[in-house]
Amino acid sequence: MFDRFKKKEKPLRDVVVEAVDFLVENQRSETLILSSYKINTVFKTHLGINFRVDRIGRALSRFAKKYKLERLSTNIPKYKLIVSEYKKSKGVHESSESDERNVSKKPKKLKKTKKGKKNKKNTNVE
């Protein structure tokens, strides 16, 4: 799951998204409370790497802003993630990102217009 990060090909925000995906897969209830400490624990157990929690927190806040998560009122920033809504919006975000990446696709053919013909709408001015 985190193999590419060991090669330092991915930025931290992408790895945070993968960690959230991992937590969502293993979640049994409908809601998941996200915090930078929880994501850091995922990194420690699966990667063996200890990140600074404040960097994870900044990446998590960008993630929460992107998916419009509710922030809980605690001293440590925590976000409430509803699993079913996340899966739906994740599909929407993935499809829009994949459309942007596939630039090499052939464009749709445009309809040809006949030359010399004017638009006949409202040509009579009175």
Coordinates of N, CA and C in Angstrom, one line a residue, residues 34-121:
L34 N -11.1 11.4 12.5 CA -9.8 11.5 12.0 C -9.0 12.5 12.8
S35 N -7.8 12.1 13.2 CA -6.9 13.1 13.8 C -5.5 12.8 13.3
S36 N -4.6 13.8 13.5 CA -3.2 13.6 13.0 C -2.5 12.5 13.8
Y37 N -2.9 12.3 15.0 CA -2.2 11.3 15.8 C -2.7 9.9 15.3
K38 N -3.9 9.7 14.9 CA -4.4 8.5 14.4 C -3.7 8.1 13.1
I39 N -3.5 9.1 12.2 CA -2.8 8.8 11.0 C -1.4 8.6 11.2
N40 N -0.8 9.2 12.2 CA 0.6 9.0 12.5 C 0.8 7.6 13.0
T41 N -0.2 7.0 13.8 CA -0.1 5.7 14.2 C -0.2 4.7 13.1
V42 N -1.0 5.0 12.1 CA -1.0 4.1 10.9 C 0.4 4.1 10.2
F43 N 1.0 5.3 10.1 CA 2.3 5.4 9.5 C 3.4 4.6 10.3
K44 N 3.3 4.7 11.6 CA 4.2 3.9 12.5 C 4.1 2.4 12.3
T45 N 2.8 1.9 12.3 CA 2.6 0.5 12.3 C 2.8 -0.1 10.9
H46 N 2.5 0.6 9.9 CA 2.6 0.0 8.5 C 3.9 0.4 7.8
L47 N 4.4 1.6 8.1 CA 5.7 2.0 7.4 C 6.9 2.0 8.3
G48 N 6.7 2.1 9.6 CA 7.8 2.1 10.5 C 8.4 3.5 10.5
I49 N 7.7 4.5 10.1 CA 8.2 5.9 10.0 C 7.4 6.8 10.9
N50 N 8.2 7.6 11.6 CA 7.5 8.6 12.5 C 7.6 10.0 12.0
F51 N 6.5 10.5 11.5 CA 6.4 11.8 10.9 C 6.2 12.8 12.1
R52 N 6.4 14.1 11.8 CA 6.0 15.1 12.7 C 4.5 15.3 12.6
V53 N 3.9 15.3 13.7 CA 2.4 15.3 13.8 C 1.9 16.6 13.2
D54 N 2.6 17.7 13.4 CA 2.1 19.0 12.8 C 2.0 19.0 11.3
R55 N 3.0 18.3 10.6 CA 2.9 18.2 9.2 C 1.8 17.3 8.7
I56 N 1.5 16.3 9.4 CA 0.4 15.4 9.1 C -0.9 16.2 9.4
G57 N -1.0 17.0 10.4 CA -2.1 17.8 10.7 C -2.4 18.8 9.6
R58 N -1.4 19.4 9.0 CA -1.6 20.4 7.9 C -2.2 19.6 6.7
A59 N -1.6 18.5 6.4 CA -2.1 17.7 5.2 C -3.5 17.2 5.5
L60 N -3.8 16.9 6.7 CA -5.2 16.4 7.1 C -6.2 17.6 7.0
S61 N -5.8 18.8 7.4 CA -6.7 19.9 7.3 C -7.0 20.2 5.8
R62 N -6.0 20.1 4.9 CA -6.3 20.2 3.5 C -7.2 19.2 3.0
F63 N -7.0 17.9 3.5 CA -7.9 16.8 3.1 C -9.3 17.1 3.6
A64 N -9.5 17.6 4.8 CA -10.8 17.9 5.4 C -11.5 19.0 4.6
K65 N -10.7 20.0 4.2 CA -11.3 21.1 3.4 C -11.8 20.6 2.0
K66 N -11.0 19.7 1.4 CA -11.4 19.2 0.1 C -12.7 18.4 0.2
Y67 N -12.8 17.5 1.2 CA -14.0 16.7 1.3 C -15.1 17.3 2.2
K68 N -14.9 18.5 2.7 CA -15.9 19.3 3.5 C -16.3 18.5 4.7
L69 N -15.3 18.1 5.5 CA -15.5 17.4 6.7 C -15.8 18.3 7.9
E70 N -16.6 17.8 8.8 CA -17.0 18.6 10.0 C -15.9 18.6 11.0
R71 N -15.4 19.7 11.5 CA -14.4 19.8 12.5 C -15.0 19.7 13.9
L72 N -14.5 18.8 14.7 CA -15.0 18.7 16.1 C -14.3 19.7 17.0
S73 N -15.0 20.2 18.0 CA -14.5 21.2 18.9 C -13.7 20.6 20.0
T74 N -12.4 20.3 19.7 CA -11.5 19.8 20.7 C -10.2 20.6 20.5
N75 N -9.3 20.4 21.5 CA -8.0 21.1 21.4 C -7.2 20.6 20.3
I76 N -7.2 19.3 20.1 CA -6.5 18.7 18.9 C -7.5 18.6 17.8
P77 N -7.1 19.1 16.6 CA -8.1 19.1 15.5 C -8.5 17.7 15.1
K78 N -9.8 17.5 15.1 CA -10.3 16.2 14.8 C -11.5 16.4 13.8
Y79 N -11.6 15.5 12.9 CA -12.6 15.7 11.8 C -13.5 14.5 11.8
K80 N -14.8 14.7 11.6 CA -15.8 13.6 11.5 C -16.0 13.2 10.0
L81 N -15.7 12.0 9.7 CA -15.8 11.5 8.4 C -16.9 10.4 8.4
I82 N -17.9 10.7 7.5 CA -19.0 9.7 7.3 C -18.6 8.8 6.2
V83 N -18.4 7.5 6.4 CA -17.8 6.6 5.5 C -18.5 6.5 4.2
S84 N -19.9 6.4 4.2 CA -20.6 6.2 2.9 C -20.5 7.5 2.1
E85 N -20.6 8.7 2.7 CA -20.4 9.9 1.9 C -19.0 10.1 1.4
Y86 N -18.0 9.6 2.1 CA -16.6 9.7 1.7 C -16.4 8.8 0.4
K87 N -17.0 7.6 0.5 CA -16.8 6.7 -0.7 C -17.5 7.3 -1.9
K88 N -18.7 7.9 -1.7 CA -19.3 8.5 -2.9 C -18.5 9.6 -3.4
S89 N -18.1 10.5 -2.6 CA -17.3 11.7 -3.0 C -15.9 11.3 -3.5
K90 N -15.4 10.2 -3.0 CA -14.1 9.7 -3.5 C -14.2 9.3 -4.9
G91 N -15.3 8.6 -5.3 CA -15.5 8.2 -6.6 C -15.6 9.4 -7.6
V92 N -16.3 10.5 -7.1 CA -16.5 11.7 -7.9 C -15.1 12.4 -8.1
H93 N -14.3 12.5 -7.0 CA -13.0 13.1 -7.1 C -12.1 12.3 -8.0
E94 N -12.1 11.0 -7.9 CA -11.2 10.2 -8.7 C -11.6 10.3 -10.2
S95 N -12.8 10.3 -10.5 CA -13.2 10.4 -11.9 C -12.8 11.7 -12.5
S96 N -13.0 12.8 -11.7 CA -12.6 14.1 -12.3 C -11.1 14.2 -12.4
E97 N -10.3 13.6 -11.5 CA -8.9 13.7 -11.6 C -8.4 12.8 -12.8
S98 N -9.0 11.7 -13.0 CA -8.6 10.8 -14.1 C -8.9 11.4 -15.4
D99 N -10.0 12.2 -15.5 CA -10.3 13.0 -16.7 C -9.2 14.0 -17.0
E100 N -8.7 14.6 -16.0 CA -7.7 15.6 -16.2 C -6.4 15.0 -16.6
R101 N -6.1 13.8 -16.2 CA -4.9 13.1 -16.5 C -4.9 12.5 -17.9
N102 N -6.0 12.1 -18.4 CA -6.1 11.5 -19.7 C -6.3 12.6 -20.8
V103 N -5.3 13.4 -20.9 CA -5.3 14.5 -21.9 C -5.1 13.9 -23.3
S104 N -4.4 12.8 -23.4 CA -4.0 12.2 -24.7 C -5.2 11.6 -25.5
K105 N -6.4 11.6 -24.8 CA -7.6 11.0 -25.5 C -7.9 11.9 -26.7
K106 N -8.5 11.3 -27.7 CA -8.9 12.0 -28.9 C -10.1 12.9 -28.6
P107 N -10.1 14.2 -29.0 CA -11.2 15.0 -28.8 C -12.4 14.6 -29.6
K108 N -13.6 15.0 -29.1 CA -14.8 14.6 -29.8 C -14.9 15.4 -31.1
K109 N -15.5 14.8 -32.1 CA -15.6 15.5 -33.4 C -16.6 16.6 -33.3
L110 N -16.3 17.7 -33.8 CA -17.2 18.9 -33.9 C -18.1 18.8 -35.1
K111 N -19.3 19.2 -35.0 CA -20.2 19.2 -36.2 C -19.7 20.3 -37.1
K112 N -19.7 20.0 -38.4 CA -19.2 21.0 -39.4 C -20.4 21.8 -39.8
T113 N -20.2 23.1 -39.9 CA -21.2 24.0 -40.3 C -21.0 24.4 -41.8
K114 N -22.1 24.6 -42.5 CA -22.0 25.0 -43.9 C -21.6 26.4 -44.0
K115 N -20.6 26.7 -44.9 CA -20.1 28.0 -45.1 C -21.1 28.8 -46.0
G116 N -21.2 30.1 -45.7 CA -22.0 31.0 -46.5 C -23.4 31.2 -46.0
K117 N -23.9 30.4 -45.1 CA -25.2 30.5 -44.6 C -25.2 31.3 -43.3
K118 N -26.1 32.3 -43.3 CA -26.2 33.1 -42.1 C -27.2 32.6 -41.1
N119 N -27.1 33.0 -39.9 CA -28.1 32.6 -38.9 C -29.4 33.3 -39.2
K120 N -30.5 32.5 -39.3 CA -31.8 33.1 -39.7 C -32.6 33.6 -38.5
K121 N -32.1 33.4 -37.3 CA -32.8 33.9 -36.1 C -32.8 35.4 -36.0

